[in-house]
Tab-separated table of C-alpha atoms and ligand atoms in Angstrom:
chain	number	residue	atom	x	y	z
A	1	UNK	CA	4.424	3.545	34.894
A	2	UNK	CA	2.268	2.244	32.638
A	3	UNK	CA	2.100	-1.891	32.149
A	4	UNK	CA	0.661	-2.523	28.857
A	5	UNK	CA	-0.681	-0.635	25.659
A	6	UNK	CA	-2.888	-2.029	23.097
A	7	UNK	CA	-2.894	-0.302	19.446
A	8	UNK	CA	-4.643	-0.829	16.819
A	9	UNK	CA	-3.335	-0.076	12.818
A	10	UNK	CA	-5.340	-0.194	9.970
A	11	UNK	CA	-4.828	-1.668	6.311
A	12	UNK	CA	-5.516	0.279	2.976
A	13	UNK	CA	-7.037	0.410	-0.407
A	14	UNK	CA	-5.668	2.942	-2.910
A	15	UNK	CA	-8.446	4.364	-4.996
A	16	UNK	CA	-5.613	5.333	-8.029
A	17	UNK	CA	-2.322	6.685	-7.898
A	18	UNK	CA	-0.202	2.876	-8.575
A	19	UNK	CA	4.097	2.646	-8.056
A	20	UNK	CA	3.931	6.904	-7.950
A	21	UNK	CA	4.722	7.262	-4.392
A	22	UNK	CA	8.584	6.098	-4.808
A	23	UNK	CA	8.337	8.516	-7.921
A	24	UNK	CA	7.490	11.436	-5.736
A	25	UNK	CA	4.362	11.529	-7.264
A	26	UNK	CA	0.249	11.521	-6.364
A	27	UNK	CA	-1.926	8.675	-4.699
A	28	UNK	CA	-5.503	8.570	-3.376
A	29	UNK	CA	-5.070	5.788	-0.803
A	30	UNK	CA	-7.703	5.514	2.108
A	31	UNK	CA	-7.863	2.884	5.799
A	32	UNK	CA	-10.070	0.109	5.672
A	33	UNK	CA	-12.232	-1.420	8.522
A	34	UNK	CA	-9.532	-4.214	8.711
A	35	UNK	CA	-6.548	-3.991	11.112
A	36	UNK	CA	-3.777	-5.254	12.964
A	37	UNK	CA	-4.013	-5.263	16.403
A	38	UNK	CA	-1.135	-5.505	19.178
A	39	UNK	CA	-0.570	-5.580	22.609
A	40	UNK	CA	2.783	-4.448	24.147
A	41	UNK	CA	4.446	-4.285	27.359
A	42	UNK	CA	7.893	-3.643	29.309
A	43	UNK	CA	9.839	-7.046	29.382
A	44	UNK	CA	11.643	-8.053	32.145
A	45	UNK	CA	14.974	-8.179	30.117
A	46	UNK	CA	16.047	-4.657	29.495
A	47	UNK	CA	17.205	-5.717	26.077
A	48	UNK	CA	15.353	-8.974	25.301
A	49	UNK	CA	12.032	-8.316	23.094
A	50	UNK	CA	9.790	-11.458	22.838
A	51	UNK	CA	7.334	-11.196	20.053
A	52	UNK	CA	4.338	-14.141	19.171
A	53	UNK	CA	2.483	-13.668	16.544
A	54	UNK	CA	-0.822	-15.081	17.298
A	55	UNK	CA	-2.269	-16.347	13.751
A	56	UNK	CA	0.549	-18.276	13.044
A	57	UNK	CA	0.925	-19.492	17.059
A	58	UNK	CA	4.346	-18.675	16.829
A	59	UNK	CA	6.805	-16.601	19.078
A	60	UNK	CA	10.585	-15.089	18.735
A	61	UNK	CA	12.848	-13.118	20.857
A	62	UNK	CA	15.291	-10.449	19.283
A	63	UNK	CA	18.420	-8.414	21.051
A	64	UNK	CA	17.357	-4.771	21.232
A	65	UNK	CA	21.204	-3.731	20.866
A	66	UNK	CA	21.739	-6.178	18.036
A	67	UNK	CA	19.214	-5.845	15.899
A	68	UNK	CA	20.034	-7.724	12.262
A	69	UNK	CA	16.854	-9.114	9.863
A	70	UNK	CA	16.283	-12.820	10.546
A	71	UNK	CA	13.830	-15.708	10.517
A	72	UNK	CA	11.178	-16.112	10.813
A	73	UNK	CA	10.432	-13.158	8.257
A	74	UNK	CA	7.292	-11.912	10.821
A	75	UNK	CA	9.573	-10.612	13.373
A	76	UNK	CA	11.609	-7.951	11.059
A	77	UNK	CA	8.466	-6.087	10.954
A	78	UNK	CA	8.567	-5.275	14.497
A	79	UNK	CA	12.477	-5.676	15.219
A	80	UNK	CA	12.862	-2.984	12.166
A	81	UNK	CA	10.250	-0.612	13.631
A	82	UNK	CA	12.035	-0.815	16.922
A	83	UNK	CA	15.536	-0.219	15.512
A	84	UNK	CA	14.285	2.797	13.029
A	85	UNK	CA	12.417	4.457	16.231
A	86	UNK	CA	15.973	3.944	18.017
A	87	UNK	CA	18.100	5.341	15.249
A	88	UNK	CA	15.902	8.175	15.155
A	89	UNK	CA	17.112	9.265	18.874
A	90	UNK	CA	14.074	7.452	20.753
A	91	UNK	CA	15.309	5.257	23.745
A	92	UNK	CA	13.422	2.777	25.238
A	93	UNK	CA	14.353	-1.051	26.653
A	94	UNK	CA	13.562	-4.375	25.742
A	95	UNK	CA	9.217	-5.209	25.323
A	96	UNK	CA	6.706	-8.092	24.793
A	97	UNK	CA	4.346	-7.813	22.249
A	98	UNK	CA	1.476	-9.897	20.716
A	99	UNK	CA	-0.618	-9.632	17.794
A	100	UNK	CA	-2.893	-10.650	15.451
A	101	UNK	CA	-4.963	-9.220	12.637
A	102	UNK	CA	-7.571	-8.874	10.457
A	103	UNK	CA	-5.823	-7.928	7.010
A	104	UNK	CA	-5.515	-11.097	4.608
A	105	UNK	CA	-1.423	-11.166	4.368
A	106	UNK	CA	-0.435	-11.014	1.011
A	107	UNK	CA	-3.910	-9.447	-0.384
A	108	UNK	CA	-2.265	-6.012	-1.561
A	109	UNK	CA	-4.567	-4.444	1.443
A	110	UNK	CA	-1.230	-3.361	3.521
A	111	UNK	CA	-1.035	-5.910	6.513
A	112	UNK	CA	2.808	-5.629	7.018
A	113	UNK	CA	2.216	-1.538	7.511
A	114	UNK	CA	-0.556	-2.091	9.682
A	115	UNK	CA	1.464	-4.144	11.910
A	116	UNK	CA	4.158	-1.656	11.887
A	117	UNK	CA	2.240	1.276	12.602
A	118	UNK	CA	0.437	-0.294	15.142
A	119	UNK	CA	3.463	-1.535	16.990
A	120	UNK	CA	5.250	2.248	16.965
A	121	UNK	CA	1.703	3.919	17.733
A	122	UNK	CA	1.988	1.672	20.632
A	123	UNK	CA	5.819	1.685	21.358
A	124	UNK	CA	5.007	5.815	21.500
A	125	UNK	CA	2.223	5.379	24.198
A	126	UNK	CA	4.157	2.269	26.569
A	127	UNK	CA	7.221	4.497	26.734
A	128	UNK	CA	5.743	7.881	26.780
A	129	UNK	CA	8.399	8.124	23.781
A	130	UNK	CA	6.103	11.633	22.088
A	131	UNK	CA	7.111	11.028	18.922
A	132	UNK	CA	5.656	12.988	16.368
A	133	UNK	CA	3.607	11.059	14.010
A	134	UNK	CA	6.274	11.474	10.778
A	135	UNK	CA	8.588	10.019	13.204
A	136	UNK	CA	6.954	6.999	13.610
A	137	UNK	CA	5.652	6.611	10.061
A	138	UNK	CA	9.147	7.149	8.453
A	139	UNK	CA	10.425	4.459	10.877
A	140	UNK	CA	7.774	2.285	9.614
A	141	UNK	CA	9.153	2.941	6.113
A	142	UNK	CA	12.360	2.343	6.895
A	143	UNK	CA	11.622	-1.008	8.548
A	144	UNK	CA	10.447	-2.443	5.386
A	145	UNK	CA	13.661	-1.322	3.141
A	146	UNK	CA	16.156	-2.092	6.080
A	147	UNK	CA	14.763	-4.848	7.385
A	148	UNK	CA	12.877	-6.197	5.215
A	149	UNK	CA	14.066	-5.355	2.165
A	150	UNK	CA	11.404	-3.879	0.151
A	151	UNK	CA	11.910	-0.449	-1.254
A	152	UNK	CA	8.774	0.907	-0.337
A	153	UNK	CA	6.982	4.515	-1.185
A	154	UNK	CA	5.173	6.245	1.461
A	155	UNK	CA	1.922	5.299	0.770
A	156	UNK	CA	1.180	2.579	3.014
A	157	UNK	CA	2.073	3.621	6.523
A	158	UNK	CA	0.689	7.273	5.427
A	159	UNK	CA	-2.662	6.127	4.727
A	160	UNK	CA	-2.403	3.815	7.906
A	161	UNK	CA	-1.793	6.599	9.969
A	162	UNK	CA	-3.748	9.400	8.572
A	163	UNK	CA	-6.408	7.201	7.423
A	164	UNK	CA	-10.284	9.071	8.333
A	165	UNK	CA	-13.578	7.480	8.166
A	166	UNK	CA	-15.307	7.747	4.272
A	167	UNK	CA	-12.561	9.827	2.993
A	168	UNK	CA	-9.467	8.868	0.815
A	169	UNK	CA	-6.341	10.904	0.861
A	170	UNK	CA	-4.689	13.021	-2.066
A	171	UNK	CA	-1.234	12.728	-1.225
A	172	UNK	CA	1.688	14.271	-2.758
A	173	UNK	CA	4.695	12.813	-1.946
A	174	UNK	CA	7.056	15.166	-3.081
A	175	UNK	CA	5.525	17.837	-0.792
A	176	UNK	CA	3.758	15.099	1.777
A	177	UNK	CA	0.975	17.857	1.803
A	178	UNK	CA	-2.275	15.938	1.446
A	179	UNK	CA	-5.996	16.486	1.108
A	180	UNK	CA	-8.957	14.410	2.991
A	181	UNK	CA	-11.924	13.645	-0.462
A	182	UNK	CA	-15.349	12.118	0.987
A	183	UNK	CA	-15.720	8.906	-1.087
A	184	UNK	CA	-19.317	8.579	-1.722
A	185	UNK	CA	-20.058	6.826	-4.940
A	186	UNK	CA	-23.894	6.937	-4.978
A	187	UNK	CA	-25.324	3.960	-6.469
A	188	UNK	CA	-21.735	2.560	-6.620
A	189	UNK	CA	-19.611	0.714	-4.591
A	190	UNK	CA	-16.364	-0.304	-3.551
A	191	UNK	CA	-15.472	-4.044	-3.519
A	192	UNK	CA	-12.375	-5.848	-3.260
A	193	UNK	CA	-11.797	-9.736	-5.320
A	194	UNK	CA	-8.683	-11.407	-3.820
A	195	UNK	CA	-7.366	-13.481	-6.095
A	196	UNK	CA	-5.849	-15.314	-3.132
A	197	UNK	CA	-2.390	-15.391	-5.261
A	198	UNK	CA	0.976	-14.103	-3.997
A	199	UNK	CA	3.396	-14.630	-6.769
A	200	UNK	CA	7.268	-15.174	-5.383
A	201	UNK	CA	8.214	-12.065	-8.020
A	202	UNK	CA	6.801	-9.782	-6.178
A	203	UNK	CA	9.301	-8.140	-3.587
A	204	UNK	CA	12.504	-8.730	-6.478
A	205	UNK	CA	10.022	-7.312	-9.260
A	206	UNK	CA	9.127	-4.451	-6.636
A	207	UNK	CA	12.726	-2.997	-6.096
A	208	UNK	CA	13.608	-3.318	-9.458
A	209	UNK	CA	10.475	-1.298	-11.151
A	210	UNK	CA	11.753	1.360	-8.827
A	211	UNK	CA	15.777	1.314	-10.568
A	212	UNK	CA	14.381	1.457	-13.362
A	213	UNK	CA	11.984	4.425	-12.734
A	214	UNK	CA	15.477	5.784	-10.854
A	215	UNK	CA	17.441	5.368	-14.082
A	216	UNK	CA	14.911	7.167	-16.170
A	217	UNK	CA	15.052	9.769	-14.014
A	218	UNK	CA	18.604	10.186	-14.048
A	219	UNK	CA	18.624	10.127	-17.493
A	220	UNK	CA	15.944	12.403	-18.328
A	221	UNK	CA	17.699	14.930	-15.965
A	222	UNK	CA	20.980	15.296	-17.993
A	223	UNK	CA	19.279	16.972	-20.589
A	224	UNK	CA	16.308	18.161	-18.554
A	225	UNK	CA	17.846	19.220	-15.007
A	226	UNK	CA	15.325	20.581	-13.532
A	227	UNK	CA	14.459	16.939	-13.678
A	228	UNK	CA	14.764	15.513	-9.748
A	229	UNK	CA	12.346	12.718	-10.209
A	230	UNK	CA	9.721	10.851	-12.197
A	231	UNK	CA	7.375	13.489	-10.804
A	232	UNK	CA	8.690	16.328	-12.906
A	233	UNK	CA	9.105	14.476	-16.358
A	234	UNK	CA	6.658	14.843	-18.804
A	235	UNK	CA	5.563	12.261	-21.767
A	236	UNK	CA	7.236	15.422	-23.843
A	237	UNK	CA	10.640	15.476	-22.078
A	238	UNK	CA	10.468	11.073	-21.859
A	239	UNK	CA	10.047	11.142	-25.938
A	240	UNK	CA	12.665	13.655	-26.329
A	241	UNK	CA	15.230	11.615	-24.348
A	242	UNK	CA	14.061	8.392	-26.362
A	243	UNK	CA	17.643	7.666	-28.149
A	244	UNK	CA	19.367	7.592	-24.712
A	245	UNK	CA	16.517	6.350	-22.711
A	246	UNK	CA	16.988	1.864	-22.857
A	247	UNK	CA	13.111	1.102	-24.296
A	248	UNK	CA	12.003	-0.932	-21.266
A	249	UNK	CA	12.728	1.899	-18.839
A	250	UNK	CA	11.023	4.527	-20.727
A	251	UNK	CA	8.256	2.359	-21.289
A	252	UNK	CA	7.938	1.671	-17.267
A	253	UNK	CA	8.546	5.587	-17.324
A	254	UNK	CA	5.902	6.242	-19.516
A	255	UNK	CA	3.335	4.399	-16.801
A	256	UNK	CA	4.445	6.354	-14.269
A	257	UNK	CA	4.148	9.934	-16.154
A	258	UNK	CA	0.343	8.999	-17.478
A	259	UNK	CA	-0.586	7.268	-13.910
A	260	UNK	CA	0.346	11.131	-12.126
A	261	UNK	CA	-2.106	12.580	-14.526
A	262	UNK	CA	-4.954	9.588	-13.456
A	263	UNK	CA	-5.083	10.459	-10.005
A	264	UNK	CA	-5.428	13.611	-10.282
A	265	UNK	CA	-8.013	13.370	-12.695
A	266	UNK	CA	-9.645	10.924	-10.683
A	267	UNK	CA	-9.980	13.531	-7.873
A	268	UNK	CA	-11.640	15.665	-10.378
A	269	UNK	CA	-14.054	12.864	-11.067
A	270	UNK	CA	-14.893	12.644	-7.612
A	271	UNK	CA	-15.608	16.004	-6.651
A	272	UNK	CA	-17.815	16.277	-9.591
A	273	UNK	CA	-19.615	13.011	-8.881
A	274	UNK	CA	-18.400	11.844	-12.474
A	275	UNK	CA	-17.933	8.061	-11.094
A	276	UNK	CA	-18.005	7.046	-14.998
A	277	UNK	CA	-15.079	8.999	-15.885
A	278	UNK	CA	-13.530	7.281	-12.603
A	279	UNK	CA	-14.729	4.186	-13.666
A	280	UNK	CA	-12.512	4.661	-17.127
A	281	UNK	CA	-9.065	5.656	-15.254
A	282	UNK	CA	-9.675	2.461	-13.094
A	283	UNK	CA	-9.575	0.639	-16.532
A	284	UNK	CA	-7.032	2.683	-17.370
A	285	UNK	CA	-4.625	2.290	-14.911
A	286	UNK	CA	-4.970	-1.240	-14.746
A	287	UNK	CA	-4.002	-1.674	-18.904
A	288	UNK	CA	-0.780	0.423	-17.733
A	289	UNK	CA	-0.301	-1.933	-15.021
A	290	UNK	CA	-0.700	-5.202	-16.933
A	291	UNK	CA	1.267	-3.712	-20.213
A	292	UNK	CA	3.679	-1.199	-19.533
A	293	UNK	CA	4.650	-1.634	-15.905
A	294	UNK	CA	4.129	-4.784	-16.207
A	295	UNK	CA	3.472	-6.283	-12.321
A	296	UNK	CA	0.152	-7.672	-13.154
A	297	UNK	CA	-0.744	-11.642	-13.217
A	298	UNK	CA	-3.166	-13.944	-14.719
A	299	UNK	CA	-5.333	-13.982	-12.298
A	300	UNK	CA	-5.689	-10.004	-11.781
A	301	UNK	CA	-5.745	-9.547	-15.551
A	302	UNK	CA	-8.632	-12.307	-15.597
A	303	UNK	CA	-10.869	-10.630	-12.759
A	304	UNK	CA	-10.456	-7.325	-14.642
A	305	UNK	CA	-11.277	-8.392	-18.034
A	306	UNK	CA	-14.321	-10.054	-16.768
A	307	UNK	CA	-16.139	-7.091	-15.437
A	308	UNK	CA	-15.265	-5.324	-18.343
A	309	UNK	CA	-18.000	-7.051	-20.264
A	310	UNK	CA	-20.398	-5.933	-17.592
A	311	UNK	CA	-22.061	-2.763	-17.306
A	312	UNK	CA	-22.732	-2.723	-13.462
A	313	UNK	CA	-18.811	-2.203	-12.882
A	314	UNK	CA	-17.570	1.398	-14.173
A	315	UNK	CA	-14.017	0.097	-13.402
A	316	UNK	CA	-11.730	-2.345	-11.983
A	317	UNK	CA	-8.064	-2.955	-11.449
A	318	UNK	CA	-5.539	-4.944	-9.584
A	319	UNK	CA	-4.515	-2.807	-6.614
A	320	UNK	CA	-1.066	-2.354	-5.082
A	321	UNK	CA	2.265	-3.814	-5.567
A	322	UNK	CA	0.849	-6.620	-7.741
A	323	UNK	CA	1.731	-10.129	-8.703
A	324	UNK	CA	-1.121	-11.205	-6.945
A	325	UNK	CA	-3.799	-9.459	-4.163
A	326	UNK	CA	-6.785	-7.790	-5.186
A	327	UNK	CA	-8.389	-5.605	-7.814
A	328	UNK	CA	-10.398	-2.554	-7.196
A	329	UNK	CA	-13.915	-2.322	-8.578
A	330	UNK	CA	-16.239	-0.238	-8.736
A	331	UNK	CA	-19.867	-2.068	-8.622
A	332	UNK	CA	-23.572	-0.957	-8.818
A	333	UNK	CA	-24.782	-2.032	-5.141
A	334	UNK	CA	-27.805	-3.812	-6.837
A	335	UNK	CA	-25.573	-6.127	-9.056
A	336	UNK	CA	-22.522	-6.694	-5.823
A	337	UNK	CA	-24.160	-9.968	-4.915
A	338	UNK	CA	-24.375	-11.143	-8.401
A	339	UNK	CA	-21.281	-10.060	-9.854
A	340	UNK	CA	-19.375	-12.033	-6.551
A	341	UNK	CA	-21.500	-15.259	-7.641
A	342	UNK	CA	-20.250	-14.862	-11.688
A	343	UNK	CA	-16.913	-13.941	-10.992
A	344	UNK	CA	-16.523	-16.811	-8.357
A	345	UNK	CA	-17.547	-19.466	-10.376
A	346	UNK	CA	-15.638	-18.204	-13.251
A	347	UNK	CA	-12.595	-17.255	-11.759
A	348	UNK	CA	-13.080	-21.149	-10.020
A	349	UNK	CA	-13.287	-22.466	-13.116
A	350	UNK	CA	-10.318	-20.464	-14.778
A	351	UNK	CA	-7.690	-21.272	-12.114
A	352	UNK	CA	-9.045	-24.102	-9.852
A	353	UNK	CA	-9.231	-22.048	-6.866
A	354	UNK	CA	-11.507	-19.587	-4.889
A	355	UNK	CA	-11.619	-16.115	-4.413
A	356	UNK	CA	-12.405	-13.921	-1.957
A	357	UNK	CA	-14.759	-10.635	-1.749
A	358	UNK	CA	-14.657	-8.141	0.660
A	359	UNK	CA	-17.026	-4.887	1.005
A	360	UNK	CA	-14.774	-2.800	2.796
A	361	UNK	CA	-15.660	0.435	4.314
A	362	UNK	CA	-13.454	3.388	4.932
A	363	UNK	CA	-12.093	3.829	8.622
A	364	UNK	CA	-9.544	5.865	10.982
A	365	UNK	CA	-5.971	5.525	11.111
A	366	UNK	CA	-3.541	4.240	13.652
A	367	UNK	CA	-4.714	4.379	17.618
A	368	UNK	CA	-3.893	3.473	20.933
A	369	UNK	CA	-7.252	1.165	22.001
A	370	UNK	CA	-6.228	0.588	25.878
A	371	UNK	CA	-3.851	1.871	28.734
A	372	UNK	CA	-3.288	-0.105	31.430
B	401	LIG	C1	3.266	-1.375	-2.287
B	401	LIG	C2	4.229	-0.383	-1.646
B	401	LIG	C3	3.738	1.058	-1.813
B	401	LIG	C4	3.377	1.367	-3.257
B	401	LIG	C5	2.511	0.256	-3.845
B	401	LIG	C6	2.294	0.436	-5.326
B	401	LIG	O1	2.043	-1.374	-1.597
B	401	LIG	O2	4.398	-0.680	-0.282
B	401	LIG	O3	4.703	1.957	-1.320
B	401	LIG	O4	4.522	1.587	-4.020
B	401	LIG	O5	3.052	-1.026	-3.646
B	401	LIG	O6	1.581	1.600	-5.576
């Protein structure tokens, strides 16, 4: 019987590929070398879980056979995980667990599917529950709309799981078949600015890009029906449909169709070693972000616009969700050190506030770290 599991779950960048993986389209997310880390075991209540989450020195109990989304808004994470890995036929009793992490919450880098993954990789290993690993990343998924409430793509918790040391992941989530691509950027790096913003909009904004993107969709189909989701419409079919298509939708439509094309063009890029041309759909992406999709902020749109002016940085752009977090850049590794110092004291003197690098390197996914 075994006592206690530590796992370990790992956050993400996404190298291009931006609100396509709830349009069934392509993404080129990797793992970082930042993680959440928990430790689990059998609680002496068959139905009670206690959960503490260290950072925040704060602890909660849930009802395994009652469990309903409640405060605080940390504990819906796990109690969702746990319910989604029940209603998919797994049966286990009440648990303990405790974490903590490395993942800045709130920095677009994925902290909330890193804790999720890690607490089913490690709900699979205390129970001896052999779930398969879709299992356990769908049930991550479904915490978040369910129990959270965000209506999240795939991309997260796939990356977290799947996630392999210097390589990103082409993933197509229509077909979930996906592709490991080395990321080695010669000269160039990757480096991450956190704005260290988290605007409010961002989980409201979130769902309701995604009804729009629905709504386009449906539209587009009825005179298109081979038409099943954003994936299969063209710019063609979305300027043919213009007199029934409301101009805001077809406009976040339009980002989504051009965006598909990006990432794999960006995959091109890489295998050629063209990191200019990768540089450019960084750029690009990001204008589609800030203007047509519009989930972009000030203080992304600032960061961005400053490198652009600098010719060590082929590209940046803000990365993730949005509202806040990071952008993306691509940097020559002689001018990293410099271009933190400018964009610091700029970005200080733009919004009164600090942000924060990070030179990330690409890791593994999801693991059990102990047995006991
Ligand atoms: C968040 C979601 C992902 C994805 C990105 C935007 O990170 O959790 O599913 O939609 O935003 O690309």
């Amino acid at each position: 019987m075994i006592k206690e599991v530590t796992a370990q779950a790992p956050g993400r960048i996404n190298i291009i590929g931006e609100h396509t993986d709830y349009n069934l389209g392509f993404v080129l997310p990797a793992a970082i070398n930042k993680f959440t880390t928990v430790t689990l075991r059998p609680s002496e209540d068959p139905n009670l879980c206690t959960i503490t989450a260290l950072d925040l020195g704060e602890t909660a109990t849930f009802d395994l056979r009652d469990p309903k989304p409640m405060e605080p808004g940390w504990v819906n994470y796990i109690m969702g995980v746990a319910a989604e890995l029940q209603k998919s036929g797994a049966q286990f009793p009440g648990f303990t667990a405790s974490f903590s992490g490395t993942i800045p919450i709130g920095g677009g880098m994925s902290s909330s599917a890193a804790l999720e993954c890690s607490v089913a990789v490690g709900l699979n290993t205390l129970f001896d529950l052999q779930l398969p690993m879709d299992t356990m990343m769908y049930a991550a998924q479904m915490a978040e709309h369910n129990f959270v409430g965000t209506k999240c793509g795939i991309m997260d918790m796939f990356a977290s799981m799947h996630g392999k040391t210097k390589q990103a992941m082409l993933l197509d989530c229509r077909s979930m078949e996906y592709e490991y691509f080395p990321i080695d950027l010669g000269d160039y790096q990757l480096l991450l600015l956190n704005t260290n913003v988290s605007h409010s909009l961002a989980g409201s904004a979130y769902n309701e890009r995604r009804a729009a993107c629905e709504k386009g969709a449906a539209i587009v189909q009825q005179k298109f029906p081979e038409v099943t989701s954003l994936r299969d419409v063209t710019l063609s079919m979305l300027e043919a449909c213009k007199d029934v298509l409301d101009p805001l939708v077809a406009q976040r439509c339009r980002y989504v169709v051009a965006e598909n094309d990006r990432v794999l063009a960006a995959t091109r890029a890489l295998s050629t070693g063209d990191h200019v041309q990768l540089g450019k759909l960084l750029y690009e992406t990001h204008a589609g972000l800030q203007h047509e999709y519009e989930v972009s902020c000030p203080e992304l749109d600032f960061l961005v616009a400053f490198t652009q002016q600098r010719p060590q940085v082929l590209g940046a752009r803000m990365m993730g969700g949005g509202f806040g977090g990071c952008t993306l850049n691509i940097v020559h590794k002689a001018a990293v050190t410099e271009l933190i110092d400018e964009a610091s004291a700029a970005y200080r003197e733009a919004f009164g506030r600090d942000l924060t690098p990070y030179e990330v390197d690409i890791a593994e996914g999801a693991k059990v770290l102990s047995v006991s």
